[in-house]
GROMACS .gro file of C-alpha atoms in nm:
model
  425
    1MET     CA    1   2.764  -1.646  -1.560
    2ARG     CA    2   2.871  -1.481  -1.238
    3ASN     CA    3   2.582  -1.370  -0.955
    4HIS     CA    4   2.666  -1.209  -0.633
    5HIS     CA    5   2.525  -1.156  -0.422
    6PRO     CA    6   2.443  -0.799  -0.283
    7SER     CA    7   2.599  -0.885   0.100
    8LEU     CA    8   2.901  -1.052  -0.019
    9SER     CA    9   3.037  -0.725  -0.212
   10LYS     CA   10   3.238  -0.427  -0.077
   11PRO     CA   11   3.096  -0.065  -0.077
   12ASP     CA   12   3.355   0.171  -0.282
   13ASP     CA   13   3.550   0.325  -0.057
   14ASP     CA   14   3.494   0.647  -0.311
   15PRO     CA   15   3.172   0.758  -0.291
   16ASP     CA   16   3.187   1.010  -0.610
   17PRO     CA   17   3.119   0.912  -0.868
   18ILE     CA   18   2.955   0.504  -0.835
   19ARG     CA   19   3.181   0.266  -1.098
   20PRO     CA   20   2.892  -0.020  -1.202
   21PRO     CA   21   3.148  -0.365  -1.212
   22THR     CA   22   3.106  -0.349  -1.608
   23ALA     CA   23   3.340  -0.013  -1.606
   24ASN     CA   24   3.650   0.086  -1.563
   25LEU     CA   25   3.731   0.424  -1.467
   26THR     CA   26   3.992   0.598  -1.382
   27LEU     CA   27   4.011   0.792  -1.107
   28SER     CA   28   4.332   1.051  -0.992
   29ALA     CA   29   4.526   1.012  -0.681
   30GLY     CA   30   4.344   1.226  -0.490
   31VAL     CA   31   4.027   1.146  -0.549
   32GLY     CA   32   4.048   0.839  -0.258
   33LEU     CA   33   4.179   1.079  -0.031
   34ARG     CA   34   3.809   1.258   0.000
   35LYS     CA   35   3.640   1.296   0.271
   36LYS     CA   36   3.264   1.171   0.176
   37ALA     CA   37   2.995   1.386   0.098
   38ALA     CA   38   2.747   1.445   0.342
   39GLY     CA   39   2.422   1.240   0.203
   40VAL     CA   40   2.717   0.985   0.051
   41ARG     CA   41   2.437   0.661   0.124
   42PRO     CA   42   2.494   0.251  -0.015
   43TRP     CA   43   2.364   0.148  -0.326
   44LEU     CA   44   2.292  -0.212  -0.473
   45LEU     CA   45   2.410  -0.214  -0.846
   46LEU     CA   46   2.245  -0.495  -1.061
   47ASP     CA   47   2.349  -0.489  -1.488
   48SER     CA   48   2.232  -0.562  -1.747
   49THR     CA   49   2.324  -0.945  -1.733
   50GLY     CA   50   2.312  -0.985  -1.323
   51GLN     CA   51   2.516  -0.873  -1.166
   52ALA     CA   52   2.529  -0.728  -0.842
   53GLN     CA   53   2.823  -0.488  -0.607
   54VAL     CA   54   2.747  -0.266  -0.353
   55VAL     CA   55   2.872   0.033  -0.417
   56GLU     CA   56   2.822   0.427  -0.249
   57ALA     CA   57   2.795   0.697  -0.392
   58GLY     CA   58   2.627   1.079  -0.322
   59LYS     CA   59   2.318   1.272  -0.449
   60HIS     CA   60   2.501   1.452  -0.691
   61ALA     CA   61   2.689   1.129  -0.853
   62ILE     CA   62   2.314   0.956  -0.927
   63MET     CA   63   2.224   1.315  -1.101
   64ARG     CA   64   2.458   1.260  -1.232
   65ARG     CA   65   2.442   0.899  -1.311
   66THR     CA   66   2.061   0.942  -1.465
   67GLY     CA   67   2.043   1.275  -1.500
   68LEU     CA   68   1.737   1.264  -1.262
   69PRO     CA   69   1.679   1.611  -1.075
   70ALA     CA   70   1.693   1.644  -0.719
   71ARG     CA   71   1.335   1.680  -0.621
   72ASP     CA   72   1.318   1.340  -0.784
   73LEU     CA   73   1.572   1.195  -0.527
   74ARG     CA   74   1.431   1.307  -0.300
   75ILE     CA   75   1.114   1.109  -0.336
   76LEU     CA   76   1.381   0.773  -0.196
   77ASP     CA   77   1.497   0.946   0.058
   78PRO     CA   78   1.439   0.686   0.367
   79LEU     CA   79   1.431   0.949   0.608
   80LEU     CA   80   1.114   1.080   0.424
   81SER     CA   81   0.794   0.962   0.453
   82TYR     CA   82   0.688   0.975   0.013
   83PRO     CA   83   0.308   0.809  -0.091
   84SER     CA   84   0.413   0.546  -0.376
   85THR     CA   85   0.537   0.651  -0.710
   86VAL     CA   86   0.614   0.548  -1.005
   87LEU     CA   87   0.786   0.800  -1.271
   88GLY     CA   88   0.919   0.797  -1.606
   89ARG     CA   89   1.207   1.016  -1.690
   90GLU     CA   90   1.424   1.068  -1.994
   91ARG     CA   91   1.686   0.853  -1.939
   92ALA     CA   92   1.521   0.710  -1.551
   93ILE     CA   93   1.267   0.504  -1.417
   94VAL     CA   94   1.185   0.630  -0.992
   95ILE     CA   95   0.986   0.338  -0.817
   96ASN     CA   96   0.900   0.366  -0.450
   97LEU     CA   97   0.655   0.186  -0.418
   98GLU     CA   98   0.580   0.041  -0.059
   99HIS     CA   99   0.950  -0.133   0.040
  100ILE     CA  100   1.118  -0.131  -0.256
  101LYS     CA  101   1.230   0.263  -0.386
  102ALA     CA  102   1.529   0.186  -0.626
  103ILE     CA  103   1.619   0.346  -0.962
  104ILE     CA  104   1.608   0.152  -1.351
  105THR     CA  105   1.783   0.257  -1.643
  106ALA     CA  106   1.838   0.192  -1.993
  107GLN     CA  107   2.113  -0.104  -1.875
  108GLU     CA  108   2.119  -0.134  -1.464
  109VAL     CA  109   1.918  -0.051  -1.076
  110LEU     CA  110   1.982   0.041  -0.861
  111LEU     CA  111   1.842  -0.004  -0.516
  112MET     CA  112   1.887   0.187  -0.233
  113ASN     CA  113   1.710   0.009   0.092
  114SER     CA  114   1.906  -0.321  -0.021
  115ARG     CA  115   2.034  -0.430   0.318
  116ASP     CA  116   1.687  -0.415   0.460
  117PRO     CA  117   1.547  -0.818   0.520
  118SER     CA  118   1.172  -0.706   0.330
  119VAL     CA  119   1.377  -0.706  -0.003
  120VAL     CA  120   1.602  -0.949   0.003
  121PRO     CA  121   1.389  -1.110  -0.149
  122PHE     CA  122   1.294  -0.885  -0.416
  123VAL     CA  123   1.647  -0.836  -0.493
  124GLU     CA  124   1.665  -1.218  -0.574
  125GLU     CA  125   1.326  -1.203  -0.735
  126LEU     CA  126   1.442  -0.920  -0.962
  127GLN     CA  127   1.829  -1.079  -1.039
  128SER     CA  128   1.686  -1.431  -1.173
  129ARG     CA  129   1.462  -1.195  -1.407
  130ILE     CA  130   1.739  -0.995  -1.506
  131LEU     CA  131   1.940  -1.314  -1.537
  132CYS     CA  132   1.686  -1.429  -1.800
  133HIS     CA  133   1.653  -1.167  -1.952
  134TYR     CA  134   2.027  -1.125  -1.994
  135GLN     CA  135   2.002  -1.549  -2.131
  136ALA     CA  136   1.715  -1.414  -2.360
  137THR     CA  137   1.886  -1.162  -2.641
  138LYS     CA  138   2.295  -1.238  -2.534
  139SER     CA  139   2.311  -1.384  -2.866
  140GLN     CA  140   2.250  -0.983  -3.032
  141ASP     CA  141   2.513  -0.786  -3.017
  142SER     CA  142   2.415  -0.513  -2.804
  143ASN     CA  143   2.648  -0.320  -2.593
  144TRP     CA  144   2.467  -0.188  -2.325
  145THR     CA  145   2.663  -0.185  -1.965
  146ASN     CA  146   2.879   0.133  -2.134
  147LEU     CA  147   2.626   0.375  -2.296
  148TYR     CA  148   2.646   0.578  -1.982
  149ASP     CA  149   2.952   0.816  -1.898
  150LEU     CA  150   2.969   0.774  -1.518
  151GLU     CA  151   3.103   1.152  -1.478
  152ALA     CA  152   2.925   1.320  -1.761
  153PRO     CA  153   2.529   1.307  -1.777
  154GLN     CA  154   2.419   1.215  -2.185
  155SER     CA  155   2.214   1.451  -2.357
  156ARG     CA  156   1.906   1.360  -2.630
  157THR     CA  157   2.216   1.530  -2.912
  158SER     CA  158   2.507   1.243  -2.823
  159SER     CA  159   2.753   1.228  -3.081
  160PRO     CA  160   2.686   0.873  -3.279
  161GLN     CA  161   3.167   0.804  -3.077
  162ASN     CA  162   3.008   0.841  -2.711
  163PHE     CA  163   2.701   0.588  -2.835
  164SER     CA  164   3.071   0.377  -3.066
  165GLY     CA  165   2.986  -0.015  -3.147
  166GLY     CA  166   2.614   0.127  -3.198
  167PHE     CA  167   2.284  -0.125  -3.199
  168PRO     CA  168   2.329  -0.327  -3.555
  169GLN     CA  169   2.094  -0.577  -3.473
  170PHE     CA  170   1.793  -0.399  -3.536
  171GLU     CA  171   1.940  -0.153  -3.844
  172ASP     CA  172   1.754  -0.419  -4.116
  173GLU     CA  173   1.469  -0.423  -3.931
  174ASN     CA  174   1.399   0.003  -3.845
  175GLU     CA  175   1.205   0.108  -4.127
  176GLU     CA  176   0.916  -0.194  -4.086
  177ARG     CA  177   0.883  -0.113  -3.626
  178LYS     CA  178   0.925   0.301  -3.663
  179GLU     CA  179   0.550   0.161  -3.882
  180ASP     CA  180   0.479  -0.022  -3.539
  181GLY     CA  181   0.480   0.271  -3.342
  182LYS     CA  182   0.822   0.064  -3.122
  183GLN     CA  183   1.110  -0.089  -3.068
  184SER     CA  184   1.083  -0.456  -2.947
  185LEU     CA  185   1.353  -0.667  -2.885
  186GLU     CA  186   1.324  -0.997  -3.037
  187ASN     CA  187   1.448  -1.373  -2.962
  188ARG     CA  188   1.593  -1.638  -3.213
  189ASP     CA  189   1.254  -1.768  -3.281
  190GLY     CA  190   1.138  -1.404  -3.380
  191SER     CA  191   0.930  -1.361  -2.967
  192LYS     CA  192   0.974  -1.036  -2.821
  193VAL     CA  193   1.140  -0.984  -2.519
  194LEU     CA  194   1.097  -0.768  -2.285
  195PRO     CA  195   1.294  -0.426  -2.270
  196PHE     CA  196   1.563  -0.454  -1.997
  197GLU     CA  197   1.350  -0.142  -1.787
  198PHE     CA  198   0.993  -0.306  -1.814
  199VAL     CA  199   1.168  -0.641  -1.687
  200ALA     CA  200   1.240  -0.445  -1.384
  201LEU     CA  201   0.978  -0.208  -1.389
  202GLU     CA  202   0.732  -0.550  -1.353
  203ALA     CA  203   0.961  -0.718  -1.082
  204CYS     CA  204   0.897  -0.442  -0.817
  205LEU     CA  205   0.565  -0.384  -0.914
  206GLU     CA  206   0.489  -0.769  -0.820
  207ALA     CA  207   0.698  -0.730  -0.550
  208ALA     CA  208   0.460  -0.463  -0.406
  209CYS     CA  209   0.123  -0.583  -0.521
  210SER     CA  210   0.248  -0.946  -0.365
  211CYS     CA  211   0.372  -0.818  -0.029
  212LEU     CA  212  -0.019  -0.529   0.033
  213GLU     CA  213  -0.181  -0.870  -0.140
  214ASN     CA  214  -0.068  -1.057   0.194
  215GLU     CA  215  -0.086  -0.825   0.387
  216ALA     CA  216  -0.447  -0.830   0.289
  217LYS     CA  217  -0.479  -1.239   0.275
  218THR     CA  218  -0.318  -1.196   0.669
  219LEU     CA  219  -0.509  -0.910   0.836
  220GLU     CA  220  -0.853  -1.104   0.711
  221GLN     CA  221  -0.757  -1.425   0.848
  222GLU     CA  222  -0.694  -1.219   1.191
  223ALA     CA  223  -1.037  -1.001   1.190
  224HIS     CA  224  -1.295  -1.285   1.158
  225PRO     CA  225  -1.211  -1.505   1.341
  226ALA     CA  226  -1.150  -1.171   1.612
  227LEU     CA  227  -1.450  -1.039   1.454
  228ASP     CA  228  -1.743  -1.419   1.567
  229LYS     CA  229  -1.577  -1.353   1.916
  230LEU     CA  230  -1.653  -1.009   1.931
  231THR     CA  231  -1.999  -1.115   1.817
  232SER     CA  232  -2.085  -1.337   2.110
  233LYS     CA  233  -1.985  -1.240   2.340
  234ILE     CA  234  -1.895  -0.813   2.456
  235SER     CA  235  -1.579  -0.748   2.663
  236THR     CA  236  -1.291  -0.510   2.636
  237LEU     CA  237  -1.036  -0.765   2.496
  238ASN     CA  238  -1.249  -0.852   2.246
  239LEU     CA  239  -1.302  -0.504   2.131
  240GLU     CA  240  -0.933  -0.363   2.155
  241ARG     CA  241  -0.830  -0.647   1.934
  242VAL     CA  242  -1.100  -0.547   1.708
  243ARG     CA  243  -1.020  -0.147   1.655
  244GLN     CA  244  -0.677  -0.281   1.651
  245ILE     CA  245  -0.723  -0.461   1.359
  246LYS     CA  246  -0.961  -0.166   1.189
  247SER     CA  247  -0.648  -0.002   1.260
  248ARG     CA  248  -0.442  -0.111   1.097
  249LEU     CA  249  -0.740  -0.228   0.779
  250VAL     CA  250  -0.743   0.168   0.753
  251ALA     CA  251  -0.358   0.227   0.670
  252ILE     CA  252  -0.339  -0.044   0.408
  253THR     CA  253  -0.637   0.047   0.283
  254GLY     CA  254  -0.451   0.318   0.156
  255ARG     CA  255  -0.146   0.220   0.040
  256VAL     CA  256  -0.324  -0.011  -0.115
  257GLN     CA  257  -0.541   0.295  -0.302
  258LYS     CA  258  -0.253   0.438  -0.320
  259VAL     CA  259  -0.100   0.286  -0.540
  260ARG     CA  260  -0.427   0.146  -0.712
  261ASP     CA  261  -0.441   0.520  -0.772
  262GLU     CA  262  -0.067   0.551  -0.950
  263LEU     CA  263  -0.118   0.289  -1.263
  264GLU     CA  264  -0.469   0.463  -1.230
  265HIS     CA  265  -0.226   0.771  -1.395
  266LEU     CA  266   0.029   0.567  -1.596
  267LEU     CA  267  -0.254   0.425  -1.826
  268ASP     CA  268  -0.440   0.726  -1.885
  269ASP     CA  269  -0.175   0.864  -1.968
  270ASP     CA  270   0.002   0.797  -2.262
  271GLU     CA  271   0.246   1.010  -2.236
  272ASP     CA  272   0.338   0.940  -1.904
  273MET     CA  273   0.415   0.559  -2.022
  274ALA     CA  274   0.603   0.644  -2.348
  275GLU     CA  275   0.903   0.848  -2.171
  276MET     CA  276   0.913   0.506  -1.951
  277TYR     CA  277   1.022   0.353  -2.304
  278LEU     CA  278   1.416   0.408  -2.230
  279THR     CA  279   1.552   0.156  -2.429
  280GLU     CA  280   1.420   0.255  -2.677
  281LYS     CA  281   1.447   0.593  -2.671
  282LEU     CA  282   1.864   0.523  -2.649
  283MET     CA  283   1.760   0.324  -2.988
  284GLN     CA  284   1.657   0.552  -3.181
  285GLN     CA  285   1.864   0.884  -3.056
  286LEU     CA  286   2.183   0.660  -3.151
  287GLU     CA  287   2.021   0.579  -3.476
  288ASN     CA  288   1.899   0.967  -3.554
  289SER     CA  289   2.161   1.181  -3.349
  290SER     CA  290   2.424   1.217  -3.670
  291THR     CA  291   2.114   1.356  -3.932
  292SER     CA  292   1.824   1.480  -3.660
  293SER     CA  293   1.707   1.786  -3.591
  294ILE     CA  294   1.471   1.946  -3.275
  295ASN     CA  295   1.175   1.938  -3.536
  296GLU     CA  296   1.282   1.547  -3.641
  297ARG     CA  297   1.328   1.444  -3.229
  298ASP     CA  298   1.009   1.567  -3.140
  299ASP     CA  299   0.832   1.488  -3.494
  300MET     CA  300   0.954   1.143  -3.301
  301ASP     CA  301   0.815   1.203  -2.921
  302ASP     CA  302   0.508   1.248  -3.185
  303GLU     CA  303   0.544   0.948  -3.294
  304HIS     CA  304   0.631   0.733  -3.031
  305LEU     CA  305   0.317   0.701  -2.812
  306ASP     CA  306   0.201   0.306  -2.908
  307VAL     CA  307   0.225   0.206  -2.529
  308GLU     CA  308   0.069  -0.148  -2.617
  309GLU     CA  309   0.340  -0.260  -2.453
  310LEU     CA  310   0.364  -0.096  -2.116
  311GLU     CA  311  -0.013  -0.057  -2.114
  312MET     CA  312  -0.070  -0.505  -2.134
  313LEU     CA  313   0.235  -0.476  -1.849
  314LEU     CA  314   0.046  -0.196  -1.609
  315GLU     CA  315  -0.332  -0.356  -1.686
  316ALA     CA  316  -0.158  -0.702  -1.523
  317TYR     CA  317  -0.097  -0.586  -1.265
  318PHE     CA  318  -0.378  -0.283  -1.177
  319VAL     CA  319  -0.612  -0.564  -1.187
  320GLN     CA  320  -0.436  -0.763  -0.891
  321ILE     CA  321  -0.380  -0.421  -0.664
  322ASP     CA  322  -0.820  -0.311  -0.735
  323GLY     CA  323  -0.880  -0.702  -0.670
  324THR     CA  324  -0.652  -0.618  -0.314
  325LEU     CA  325  -0.893  -0.295  -0.270
  326ASN     CA  326  -1.128  -0.491  -0.339
  327LYS     CA  327  -1.078  -0.753  -0.130
  328LEU     CA  328  -1.081  -0.523   0.187
  329SER     CA  329  -1.367  -0.333   0.116
  330THR     CA  330  -1.540  -0.650   0.169
  331LEU     CA  331  -1.342  -0.717   0.529
  332ARG     CA  332  -1.410  -0.279   0.615
  333GLU     CA  333  -1.809  -0.351   0.506
  334TYR     CA  334  -1.751  -0.667   0.708
  335VAL     CA  335  -1.602  -0.431   1.049
  336ASP     CA  336  -1.866  -0.200   0.921
  337ASP     CA  337  -2.179  -0.437   0.946
  338THR     CA  338  -2.025  -0.574   1.311
  339GLU     CA  339  -1.927  -0.250   1.427
  340ASP     CA  340  -2.345  -0.218   1.395
  341TYR     CA  341  -2.474  -0.510   1.462
  342ILE     CA  342  -2.246  -0.433   1.846
  343ASN     CA  343  -2.480  -0.104   1.842
  344ILE     CA  344  -2.752  -0.239   1.782
  345MET     CA  345  -2.666  -0.497   2.112
  346LEU     CA  346  -2.536  -0.246   2.325
  347ASP     CA  347  -2.936  -0.008   2.238
  348ASP     CA  348  -3.115  -0.292   2.369
  349LYS     CA  349  -2.979  -0.426   2.659
  350GLN     CA  350  -2.953  -0.040   2.729
  351ASN     CA  351  -3.382  -0.053   2.671
  352HIS     CA  352  -3.355  -0.358   2.844
  353LEU     CA  353  -3.181  -0.194   3.174
  354LEU     CA  354  -3.412   0.152   3.175
  355GLN     CA  355  -3.706  -0.059   3.166
  356MET     CA  356  -3.620  -0.265   3.448
  357GLY     CA  357  -3.547   0.070   3.564
  358VAL     CA  358  -3.909   0.204   3.506
  359MET     CA  359  -4.032  -0.103   3.659
  360LEU     CA  360  -3.850  -0.044   3.983
  361THR     CA  361  -3.875   0.258   4.001
  362THR     CA  362  -4.299   0.214   3.961
  363ALA     CA  363  -4.242  -0.101   4.250
  364THR     CA  364  -4.091   0.175   4.493
  365LEU     CA  365  -4.317   0.413   4.479
  366VAL     CA  366  -4.574   0.142   4.526
  367VAL     CA  367  -4.382   0.008   4.846
  368SER     CA  368  -4.388   0.433   4.954
  369ALA     CA  369  -4.770   0.436   4.932
  370PHE     CA  370  -4.786   0.150   5.178
  371VAL     CA  371  -4.548   0.280   5.450
  372VAL     CA  372  -4.756   0.583   5.460
  373VAL     CA  373  -4.966   0.386   5.576
  374ALA     CA  374  -4.694   0.196   5.797
  375GLY     CA  375  -4.648   0.486   5.962
  376ILE     CA  376  -5.041   0.611   6.039
  377PHE     CA  377  -5.008   0.296   6.260
  378GLY     CA  378  -4.646   0.363   6.403
  379MET     CA  379  -4.848   0.763   6.600
  380ASN     CA  380  -4.901   0.760   6.879
  381ILE     CA  381  -5.276   0.898   6.871
  382ASN     CA  382  -5.579   0.784   6.967
  383ILE     CA  383  -5.865   0.580   6.679
  384GLU     CA  384  -6.070   0.304   6.784
  385LEU     CA  385  -5.804   0.061   6.613
  386PHE     CA  386  -5.599   0.097   6.938
  387ASP     CA  387  -5.808   0.075   7.219
  388GLU     CA  388  -5.679  -0.258   7.445
  389HIS     CA  389  -6.083  -0.300   7.557
  390LYS     CA  390  -6.163  -0.349   7.203
  391SER     CA  391  -6.095  -0.654   7.026
  392GLY     CA  392  -5.931  -0.457   6.725
  393MET     CA  393  -5.736  -0.770   6.567
  394GLN     CA  394  -5.972  -0.864   6.350
  395GLU     CA  395  -5.955  -0.498   6.225
  396PHE     CA  396  -5.495  -0.491   6.177
  397LEU     CA  397  -5.570  -0.778   6.033
  398TRP     CA  398  -5.832  -0.578   5.708
  399THR     CA  399  -5.631  -0.281   5.757
  400VAL     CA  400  -5.229  -0.429   5.673
  401GLY     CA  401  -5.400  -0.685   5.370
  402GLY     CA  402  -5.578  -0.435   5.225
  403GLY     CA  403  -5.344  -0.188   5.188
  404ALA     CA  404  -5.088  -0.487   5.058
  405THR     CA  405  -5.330  -0.602   4.811
  406GLY     CA  406  -5.372  -0.166   4.723
  407SER     CA  407  -5.028  -0.187   4.698
  408ILE     CA  408  -5.001  -0.449   4.453
  409PHE     CA  409  -5.345  -0.311   4.246
  410LEU     CA  410  -5.141  -0.008   4.233
  411TYR     CA  411  -4.840  -0.162   4.108
  412VAL     CA  412  -5.015  -0.342   3.900
  413VAL     CA  413  -5.204  -0.076   3.649
  414ALA     CA  414  -4.863   0.167   3.681
  415ILE     CA  415  -4.687  -0.156   3.502
  416ALA     CA  416  -5.036  -0.191   3.223
  417TRP     CA  417  -5.039   0.181   3.177
  418CYS     CA  418  -4.680   0.159   3.106
  419LYS     CA  419  -4.702  -0.107   2.846
  420HIS     CA  420  -5.065   0.074   2.760
  421LYS     CA  421  -4.802   0.400   2.626
  422ARG     CA  422  -4.517   0.105   2.412
  423LEU     CA  423  -4.318   0.225   2.753
  424LEU     CA  424  -4.254  -0.130   2.882
  425GLU     CA  425  -4.259  -0.448   2.616
   0.00000   0.00000   0.00000
């Protein structure tokens, strides 16, 4: 089994339509001379065998290949800012989770930003999972790689000739699996194997949830020391550091909350989850294409609401992302508690400054009263105290001493009154 790394593959010169590595297409001679249409982007194509190839394709080629409307492709546009989204459609699943922007079909995965360094580890993990899935199901005579026509969209009423070869390995077990409400791939030992689209979906969910969890852990490790430093010493540097941490906390919490809400929305809607059973819908389409009518196909959709397998998969990652959200909520509470403590400390310091201001103002008032006495002695007036023929030294000392003692007494009385009125502690 060959496993082509995306960096070793060259883009196709013809962007429209795209060609998977397992499909042999005959292109007209004039196609290679056409100019590249606007909106052509490189896509990494991973088929059901784990092989990778970088191709260039425009929006219309992707729409024909996956059956997606243009509004769904806008969700993956890197120039637009869309929140985390998981959409189940008739022939594809649209994934927009954090750095992962992908389209999953029953036989392949299309990644938009595969050259992003943060996506490279995900691509390697996805290839490994797809390869394991292929090895687990290769004993079954399935024909996944040629289910879609690359030149025209596949409709639900396709004739049996468009799916030559069929799925004979499922014919004997068809009745039993219809009773269960869904059809699952089985390994040689009878154990169930997840469909291809669920393998790719699980890899996307794990990568997104793990990325958010790692960011939350990193932020938590940085936040606690910064908050402790701020508690011990309030400074501009420590305040700025905590402000940046709080901004990151708000941003990460919003992203985690959006992923959690998206998973919760899927878990609450069985019909949305039923739309994501791409492999099963293809098999049912093949088995009923020769005799089915519109009413029969509607009945088939009504019987397709047993989504326990996908529900268990989504539930596991919902619990993981909910744990990450709880961790961020706990950190947010710690930040809020620290802010409250800092505000209390600042208020306490402000109260001490106000009390000091009251004491100084009182002292200034008392001293001003003593200055009045000194001012009186500085006046050019005739009083017995200034008589040169009398010994006024004793009277002078009594006057100065009495004035100073009176000032101190007034200050003590003023402070006692402030404490009595609880103006001072």
